[in-house]
Short mmCIF file of C-alpha atoms in Angstrom, two decimals:
data_model
loop_
_atom_site.label_atom_id
_atom_site.label_comp_id
_atom_site.label_asym_id
_atom_site.label_seq_id
_atom_site.Cartn_x
_atom_site.Cartn_y
_atom_site.Cartn_z
CA MET A 102 -30.07 -25.35 0.43
CA ALA A 103 -30.79 -26.01 4.11
CA GLU A 104 -29.84 -23.41 6.71
CA PRO A 105 -26.60 -24.19 8.54
CA HIS A 106 -27.30 -25.26 12.12
CA ALA A 107 -25.45 -24.14 15.24
CA VAL A 108 -25.92 -25.61 18.71
CA ILE A 109 -24.93 -23.31 21.57
CA VAL A 110 -24.14 -24.80 24.98
CA GLY A 111 -25.19 -22.27 27.62
CA GLY A 112 -27.86 -19.58 27.69
CA GLY A 113 -25.91 -16.84 29.45
CA ILE A 114 -24.99 -13.47 27.96
CA GLY A 115 -22.22 -14.95 25.80
CA GLY A 116 -24.39 -17.76 24.49
CA LEU A 117 -27.33 -15.48 23.68
CA THR A 118 -25.08 -12.93 21.96
CA ALA A 119 -23.57 -15.71 19.84
CA ALA A 120 -27.08 -16.94 19.00
CA LEU A 121 -28.09 -13.47 17.84
CA ALA A 122 -24.89 -12.91 15.85
CA LEU A 123 -25.22 -16.25 14.04
CA ASN A 124 -28.97 -15.91 13.50
CA ARG A 125 -28.39 -12.58 11.78
CA ARG A 126 -25.96 -14.35 9.42
CA GLY A 127 -28.57 -16.89 8.38
CA TRP A 128 -27.91 -19.71 10.82
CA ALA A 129 -30.56 -21.83 12.47
CA VAL A 130 -29.66 -21.82 16.16
CA THR A 131 -30.45 -24.08 19.12
CA VAL A 132 -29.44 -22.85 22.58
CA CYS A 133 -29.19 -25.62 25.19
CA GLU A 134 -29.55 -24.24 28.72
CA ARG A 135 -29.50 -26.70 31.61
CA ALA A 136 -31.52 -24.48 33.99
CA PRO A 137 -35.27 -25.19 33.97
CA VAL A 138 -35.97 -21.51 33.25
CA LEU A 139 -33.69 -18.76 32.00
CA ASP A 140 -33.55 -16.64 35.15
CA PRO A 141 -30.34 -14.58 35.31
CA ALA A 142 -29.10 -13.62 38.76
CA GLU A 143 -30.57 -10.30 39.85
CA VAL A 144 -27.28 -8.42 39.66
CA GLY A 145 -25.87 -5.53 37.67
CA LEU A 146 -23.47 -5.47 34.76
CA ALA A 147 -21.20 -2.70 33.49
CA LEU A 148 -20.61 -2.59 29.73
CA ALA A 149 -17.60 -0.62 28.49
CA PRO A 150 -17.49 1.08 25.06
CA ASN A 151 -16.09 -2.01 23.32
CA ALA A 152 -19.03 -4.12 24.51
CA LEU A 153 -21.47 -1.46 23.34
CA ARG A 154 -19.85 -1.49 19.89
CA ALA A 155 -20.34 -5.24 19.70
CA LEU A 156 -24.02 -4.75 20.54
CA ASP A 157 -24.26 -1.94 17.98
CA ALA A 158 -23.02 -4.40 15.35
CA LEU A 159 -26.02 -6.57 16.24
CA SER A 160 -28.47 -3.61 16.24
CA ALA A 161 -28.98 -3.99 19.98
CA GLY A 162 -26.81 -1.22 21.38
CA ASP A 163 -29.40 1.57 21.43
CA ASP A 164 -31.92 -0.59 23.26
CA VAL A 165 -29.29 -1.47 25.88
CA ARG A 166 -28.41 2.20 26.34
CA LYS A 167 -32.09 3.04 26.93
CA ARG A 168 -32.24 0.51 29.78
CA SER A 169 -28.92 1.62 31.31
CA ALA A 170 -27.48 4.31 33.52
CA ALA A 171 -24.31 6.05 32.33
CA HIS A 172 -21.06 5.85 34.29
CA ASP A 173 -17.46 6.90 33.67
CA VAL A 174 -14.44 4.70 33.02
CA ALA A 175 -12.53 5.22 36.28
CA SER A 176 -13.61 6.62 39.66
CA ILE A 177 -11.61 5.14 42.53
CA ARG A 178 -11.47 6.02 46.23
CA ARG A 179 -9.58 4.78 49.24
CA LYS A 180 -11.33 2.78 51.89
CA ASP A 181 -11.73 5.96 53.95
CA GLY A 182 -13.48 7.73 51.07
CA ARG A 183 -10.66 9.98 49.81
CA TRP A 184 -10.48 10.04 46.03
CA ILE A 185 -7.55 8.31 44.32
CA LEU A 186 -8.55 9.21 40.77
CA ARG A 187 -11.69 10.28 39.01
CA THR A 188 -12.86 10.74 35.43
CA GLY A 189 -16.12 12.34 34.41
CA LEU A 190 -18.75 11.38 31.84
CA ASP A 191 -17.70 14.12 29.41
CA GLU A 192 -14.06 13.04 29.60
CA THR A 193 -15.02 9.40 29.10
CA ARG A 194 -17.09 10.26 26.01
CA ARG A 195 -14.28 12.38 24.60
CA ARG A 196 -11.64 9.68 25.03
CA PHE A 197 -13.62 6.58 24.15
CA GLY A 198 -16.60 7.80 22.17
CA ASP A 199 -19.03 6.36 24.70
CA VAL A 200 -19.60 5.88 28.42
CA VAL A 201 -19.88 2.76 30.55
CA CYS A 202 -23.49 1.57 30.62
CA VAL A 203 -24.73 -0.14 33.79
CA LEU A 204 -27.88 -2.26 33.70
CA ARG A 205 -29.45 -5.34 35.20
CA THR A 206 -28.20 -8.61 33.74
CA ALA A 207 -31.82 -9.68 33.26
CA ASP A 208 -32.48 -6.59 31.13
CA LEU A 209 -29.55 -7.39 28.86
CA SER A 210 -30.74 -10.97 28.54
CA ASP A 211 -34.19 -9.69 27.57
CA VAL A 212 -32.75 -7.40 24.88
CA LEU A 213 -30.99 -10.36 23.27
CA LEU A 214 -33.95 -12.76 23.58
CA GLU A 215 -36.36 -10.24 22.05
CA ARG A 216 -34.32 -10.39 18.85
CA LEU A 217 -34.32 -14.17 18.59
CA PRO A 218 -37.05 -16.60 17.48
CA ARG A 219 -38.78 -18.18 20.48
CA SER A 220 -37.86 -21.65 19.22
CA VAL A 221 -34.13 -20.97 19.73
CA LEU A 222 -33.98 -21.43 23.52
CA HIS A 223 -34.28 -24.92 25.01
CA THR A 224 -34.23 -24.82 28.81
CA ALA A 225 -33.90 -27.86 31.10
CA THR A 226 -31.54 -29.31 28.48
CA THR A 227 -28.20 -30.57 29.77
CA VAL A 228 -25.41 -31.30 27.30
CA THR A 229 -23.60 -34.48 28.32
CA ASN A 230 -21.18 -34.94 25.44
CA VAL A 231 -19.91 -33.15 22.33
CA GLU A 232 -18.22 -34.87 19.39
CA PRO A 233 -16.40 -32.11 17.50
CA GLY A 234 -16.67 -33.50 13.96
CA ASP A 235 -14.38 -32.37 11.13
CA THR A 236 -14.51 -31.20 7.51
CA ARG A 237 -16.34 -34.38 6.47
CA ARG A 238 -18.58 -34.99 9.49
CA PRO A 239 -20.90 -32.65 11.40
CA ALA A 240 -20.51 -32.28 15.12
CA ARG A 241 -22.78 -34.28 17.41
CA VAL A 242 -24.23 -32.94 20.64
CA VAL A 243 -25.64 -35.40 23.16
CA THR A 244 -28.17 -34.02 25.63
CA ASP A 245 -30.35 -35.60 28.29
CA GLY A 246 -33.23 -35.18 25.84
CA GLY A 247 -31.62 -36.68 22.74
CA GLU A 248 -28.94 -36.00 20.15
CA LEU A 249 -28.43 -33.03 17.84
CA SER A 250 -26.36 -32.78 14.67
CA ALA A 251 -24.61 -29.45 14.16
CA ASP A 252 -22.53 -27.70 11.54
CA LEU A 253 -21.13 -25.64 14.42
CA VAL A 254 -21.13 -26.01 18.21
CA VAL A 255 -20.49 -22.98 20.42
CA VAL A 256 -19.41 -23.79 23.98
CA ALA A 257 -20.49 -20.94 26.26
CA ASP A 258 -21.08 -22.74 29.55
CA GLY A 259 -18.92 -20.58 31.78
CA ALA A 260 -15.62 -20.66 33.66
CA ARG A 261 -16.30 -24.10 35.14
CA SER A 262 -17.25 -25.49 31.73
CA THR A 263 -18.10 -29.18 31.61
CA VAL A 264 -17.38 -29.42 27.87
CA ARG A 265 -13.96 -27.74 27.77
CA PRO A 266 -12.12 -30.52 29.69
CA GLU A 267 -13.35 -33.11 27.18
CA LEU A 268 -11.93 -31.08 24.29
CA PHE A 269 -8.57 -30.18 25.87
CA LEU A 270 -7.59 -33.06 28.11
CA GLU A 271 -4.11 -31.69 28.91
CA HIS A 272 -5.24 -28.22 29.90
CA PRO A 273 -5.38 -27.47 33.67
CA GLY A 274 -8.70 -25.66 33.34
CA ALA A 275 -9.95 -22.79 35.47
CA VAL A 276 -8.17 -22.08 38.76
CA TYR A 277 -9.42 -20.27 41.84
CA ALA A 278 -8.27 -16.65 41.93
CA GLY A 279 -8.16 -16.57 45.74
CA PHE A 280 -11.10 -14.28 46.40
CA THR A 281 -14.86 -14.16 46.35
CA CYS A 282 -17.31 -11.50 45.19
CA TRP A 283 -20.62 -10.36 46.68
CA ARG A 284 -23.10 -8.54 44.47
CA ALA A 285 -26.53 -7.05 45.02
CA ILE A 286 -29.08 -4.70 43.52
CA VAL A 287 -30.14 -2.42 46.35
CA PRO A 288 -33.22 -0.16 46.49
CA TRP A 289 -32.10 3.44 46.89
CA PRO A 290 -34.34 6.49 46.38
CA ALA A 291 -33.16 8.83 43.62
CA GLU A 292 -33.60 11.83 45.92
CA TYR A 293 -30.63 10.58 47.97
CA PRO A 294 -27.75 10.94 45.48
CA LEU A 295 -24.59 8.86 45.75
CA GLU A 296 -21.04 9.26 44.53
CA TYR A 297 -20.49 6.29 42.27
CA GLY A 298 -17.31 4.34 41.75
CA GLU A 299 -15.02 1.76 43.29
CA SER A 300 -13.12 1.90 46.58
CA TRP A 301 -9.89 0.03 47.31
CA GLY A 302 -9.03 -1.36 50.73
CA GLN A 303 -6.75 -4.01 52.14
CA GLY A 304 -7.67 -7.43 50.79
CA GLY A 305 -10.59 -6.30 48.67
CA VAL A 306 -12.63 -3.65 46.93
CA ALA A 307 -16.17 -2.33 47.17
CA GLY A 308 -18.20 -0.44 44.61
CA VAL A 309 -21.52 1.18 43.90
CA LEU A 310 -22.76 1.89 40.36
CA PRO A 311 -25.92 3.62 39.07
CA LEU A 312 -28.96 1.83 37.63
CA ASN A 313 -32.13 3.14 36.04
CA GLY A 314 -34.89 3.59 38.59
CA ASP A 315 -34.70 3.71 42.37
CA ALA A 316 -31.90 1.17 42.76
CA VAL A 317 -28.13 0.88 42.61
CA TYR A 318 -25.73 -1.98 41.91
CA CYS A 319 -23.31 -2.78 44.74
CA TYR A 320 -20.43 -5.24 44.94
CA ALA A 321 -17.53 -6.17 47.20
CA THR A 322 -14.65 -8.64 47.12
CA GLY A 323 -12.67 -10.39 49.83
CA ASN A 324 -9.91 -12.97 50.12
CA ALA A 325 -11.36 -16.32 51.19
CA PRO A 326 -10.95 -20.04 50.55
CA ALA A 327 -13.05 -21.41 47.70
CA GLY A 328 -16.43 -22.81 48.64
CA VAL A 329 -16.51 -21.35 52.14
CA GLY A 330 -19.66 -19.31 52.70
CA SER A 331 -21.64 -17.93 55.61
CA GLN A 332 -25.06 -18.91 56.92
CA ASP A 333 -26.01 -15.24 56.77
CA GLU A 334 -24.14 -13.65 53.85
CA LYS A 335 -25.81 -10.28 54.33
CA ALA A 336 -24.85 -9.97 57.99
CA ALA A 337 -21.28 -11.07 57.27
CA LEU A 338 -20.99 -8.57 54.42
CA VAL A 339 -22.37 -5.68 56.46
CA ARG A 340 -19.82 -6.46 59.20
CA ARG A 341 -17.07 -6.53 56.58
CA MET A 342 -18.12 -3.07 55.35
CA ASP A 343 -18.38 -1.60 58.85
CA ASP A 344 -15.06 0.29 58.69
CA TRP A 345 -15.41 1.40 55.06
CA HIS A 346 -16.51 4.90 54.14
CA ALA A 347 -20.22 5.71 54.15
CA PRO A 348 -22.55 4.58 52.85
CA MET A 349 -21.11 1.15 51.90
CA ALA A 350 -22.32 -0.65 55.03
CA GLU A 351 -25.68 1.15 54.84
CA LEU A 352 -26.13 0.13 51.21
CA PHE A 353 -25.61 -3.57 51.85
CA ALA A 354 -27.75 -3.33 54.99
CA ALA A 355 -30.58 -2.03 52.78
CA ALA A 356 -30.41 -5.09 50.50
CA ARG A 357 -32.88 -7.93 50.81
CA PRO A 358 -31.02 -10.98 52.24
CA GLU A 359 -31.93 -13.06 49.19
CA ALA A 360 -30.56 -10.31 46.91
CA ILE A 361 -26.97 -10.90 48.08
CA VAL A 362 -25.27 -13.08 45.46
CA ARG A 363 -21.92 -14.59 46.42
CA MET A 364 -19.63 -15.99 43.72
CA ASP A 365 -16.12 -17.40 44.05
CA VAL A 366 -13.86 -16.04 41.31
CA TRP A 367 -12.28 -18.52 38.91
CA HIS A 368 -10.16 -17.71 35.87
CA VAL A 369 -8.43 -19.54 33.03
CA ASP A 370 -4.94 -18.49 34.02
CA THR A 371 -3.24 -20.76 31.47
CA PRO A 372 -4.36 -19.88 27.93
CA LEU A 373 -5.98 -22.65 25.92
CA PRO A 374 -3.96 -23.86 22.93
CA ALA A 375 -6.91 -22.85 20.72
CA PHE A 376 -10.49 -21.64 20.98
CA HIS A 377 -11.71 -24.34 18.65
CA LYS A 378 -11.54 -28.05 17.94
CA GLY A 379 -13.10 -29.48 14.81
CA ARG A 380 -16.47 -27.76 14.44
CA VAL A 381 -16.55 -26.58 18.07
CA ALA A 382 -15.77 -23.01 19.13
CA LEU A 383 -15.31 -21.87 22.72
CA LEU A 384 -16.56 -18.44 23.72
CA GLY A 385 -16.59 -16.14 26.74
CA ASP A 386 -15.71 -17.55 30.15
CA ALA A 387 -15.51 -21.09 28.77
CA ALA A 388 -12.57 -19.92 26.65
CA HIS A 389 -10.91 -17.21 28.74
CA ALA A 390 -12.56 -16.59 32.12
CA MET A 391 -10.93 -13.62 33.82
CA THR A 392 -11.21 -11.90 37.19
CA PRO A 393 -13.81 -9.10 37.29
CA ASN A 394 -11.29 -6.32 37.89
CA LEU A 395 -11.30 -4.94 34.35
CA GLY A 396 -15.06 -5.36 33.99
CA GLN A 397 -14.49 -7.20 30.72
CA GLY A 398 -16.01 -10.66 31.16
CA ALA A 399 -19.25 -9.92 29.31
CA GLY A 400 -17.56 -7.51 26.91
CA GLN A 401 -15.05 -10.08 25.73
CA ALA A 402 -17.80 -12.67 25.28
CA MET A 403 -19.67 -10.20 23.09
CA GLU A 404 -16.55 -9.49 21.06
CA ASP A 405 -16.11 -13.26 20.66
CA ALA A 406 -19.67 -13.65 19.40
CA VAL A 407 -19.34 -10.91 16.80
CA MET A 408 -15.97 -12.17 15.57
CA LEU A 409 -17.14 -15.79 15.46
CA ALA A 410 -20.08 -14.86 13.24
CA HIS A 411 -17.74 -12.79 11.08
CA HIS A 412 -15.27 -15.64 10.49
CA ILE A 413 -17.85 -18.33 9.75
CA ASP A 414 -18.45 -18.42 5.99
CA GLY A 415 -21.14 -20.10 3.91
CA SER A 416 -19.32 -23.37 3.21
CA MET A 417 -20.09 -25.91 5.89
CA ALA A 418 -17.16 -28.13 4.89
CA TYR A 419 -14.71 -25.38 5.85
CA VAL A 420 -16.05 -24.50 9.29
CA PRO A 421 -12.90 -25.92 10.99
CA THR A 422 -10.74 -23.63 8.83
CA ALA A 423 -12.94 -20.63 9.66
CA LEU A 424 -12.65 -21.46 13.35
CA ARG A 425 -8.88 -21.44 13.09
CA SER A 426 -9.17 -17.83 11.93
CA TYR A 427 -11.45 -17.13 14.90
CA THR A 428 -8.81 -18.50 17.28
CA ASP A 429 -6.11 -16.39 15.61
CA ALA A 430 -8.24 -13.27 15.99
CA ARG A 431 -9.30 -13.79 19.60
CA LEU A 432 -6.72 -15.80 21.55
CA PRO A 433 -3.91 -13.18 21.74
CA ARG A 434 -6.23 -10.35 22.80
CA THR A 435 -8.14 -12.29 25.43
CA SER A 436 -5.00 -13.95 26.84
CA ALA A 437 -3.44 -10.53 27.38
CA LEU A 438 -6.57 -9.25 29.14
CA VAL A 439 -6.80 -12.33 31.37
CA GLN A 440 -3.25 -11.65 32.57
CA ARG A 441 -3.80 -7.91 32.94
CA SER A 442 -6.95 -8.51 34.98
CA ALA A 443 -5.13 -11.03 37.18
CA GLN A 444 -2.34 -8.51 37.80
CA LEU A 445 -4.86 -5.86 38.83
CA ALA A 446 -6.60 -8.40 41.07
CA GLU A 447 -3.30 -9.18 42.76
CA ALA A 448 -2.82 -5.47 43.47
CA VAL A 449 -6.29 -4.69 44.78
CA GLN A 450 -6.67 -7.90 46.79
CA ASN A 451 -3.32 -7.39 48.54
CA ASP A 452 -3.74 -7.16 52.31
CA SER A 453 -0.36 -5.57 53.13
CA PRO A 454 -0.79 -2.03 54.58
CA LEU A 455 2.51 -0.90 53.02
CA ILE A 456 1.77 -2.26 49.55
CA THR A 457 -1.78 -0.92 49.52
CA THR A 458 -0.52 2.54 50.52
CA LEU A 459 2.06 2.48 47.71
CA ARG A 460 -0.60 1.22 45.29
CA ASP A 461 -3.06 3.99 46.14
CA THR A 462 -0.35 6.67 46.00
CA ALA A 463 0.88 5.52 42.60
CA ALA A 464 -2.67 5.38 41.20
CA GLY A 465 -3.38 8.86 42.55
CA VAL A 466 -0.24 10.30 40.93
CA VAL A 467 -1.20 8.77 37.59
CA GLY A 468 -4.73 10.11 37.83
CA ARG A 469 -3.67 13.62 38.82
CA PHE A 470 -0.47 14.25 36.88
CA ALA A 471 -0.32 11.68 34.08
CA PRO A 472 -3.84 11.07 32.74
CA ALA A 473 -2.31 9.99 29.44
CA LEU A 474 -0.96 6.91 31.24
CA LEU A 475 -4.48 6.06 32.39
CA ALA A 476 -5.72 6.44 28.82
CA ARG A 477 -2.86 4.25 27.59
CA TYR A 478 -3.78 1.59 30.17
CA THR A 479 -7.45 1.47 29.19
CA SER A 480 -7.00 1.98 25.44
CA PRO A 481 -6.15 -1.66 24.58
CA ILE A 482 -9.27 -2.70 26.48
CA ASP A 483 -11.78 -0.28 25.02
CA ASP A 484 -10.26 0.45 21.61
CA TRP A 485 -11.89 -2.47 19.78
CA TRP A 486 -14.15 -2.13 16.78
CA PRO A 487 -16.27 -4.80 15.07
CA PRO A 488 -15.70 -5.64 11.40
CA SER A 489 -17.32 -3.02 9.16
CA GLU A 490 -19.44 -5.56 7.29
CA MET A 491 -21.25 -6.78 10.42
#
């Protein structure tokens, strides 16, 4: 009996995790990536305990931990540097069984690729059309290099997916969240220690997280119209950080100009009616793009990948039925997190002095006097476990 064949649209973290999950279940996999080379942006990524459990289910978690620096779940300061709330590594391990791991996106991509056959990835391959198929017909994927027949198609081409609108014509698609995000990996000698965490200001946040080696991962957000950039993003960002607590401006000033990555934030604010159609499954940002405020974009894509592989059984005729189970398992959870992340974004991107003062005061009270409320807030995010048989 021939191996079942899956075509994955998109070679990002979600697509590669899905490729690994399916390959481990006996699927032949083809990943179609439109970029000429797989070259992830040189930025950092924070993986919460739920994401690490998904990687553990794929026997990749320990390798990721080796390439990561450990961080806690919540360390937040005001713009002037005063702490709002803070949790430590020991407390994070006690509550969640693991810490947050921070690593370069390229390192995570390498971990996944090392576990896949080299023949899986097809770069410079743009998907132009997908016919979803049904119980009697396989799906058909049209690329600029030819056509592929597939027992399963996984759409993992991001928040601005080109395939999703063809599958769900009535859906409004991703909408602009109203703010942009700057990210950079910055050289920083280990002998000059930093206090890691996120800081909240008016109309945006800024953060610095640890990485292995003499570098740190920095990011900042700001309210701005979509598509409006600056000729010198580094200079504009350093000016923006000028009245934030030290060393935020100094950190971004130490970045190479080409290391500053700016990305407008889009999210799928209206849930899709389903995460599947025929033999096609949507995964990660293509299904449920969310703002970065919960740090769950990659984690939810990894959960998707593990659950998709779990729900697909050995009978190719019943793939559409299996995908219905995948939708039932994933749509309620991810829809709730999209909305929770949007609510947090609305709070931290608010530029009203009064509202930001009330926000910071309330968060500080919770952190100091009611830590159980903080645990209750993060528990639905982190308290996810993969199926035991994975």
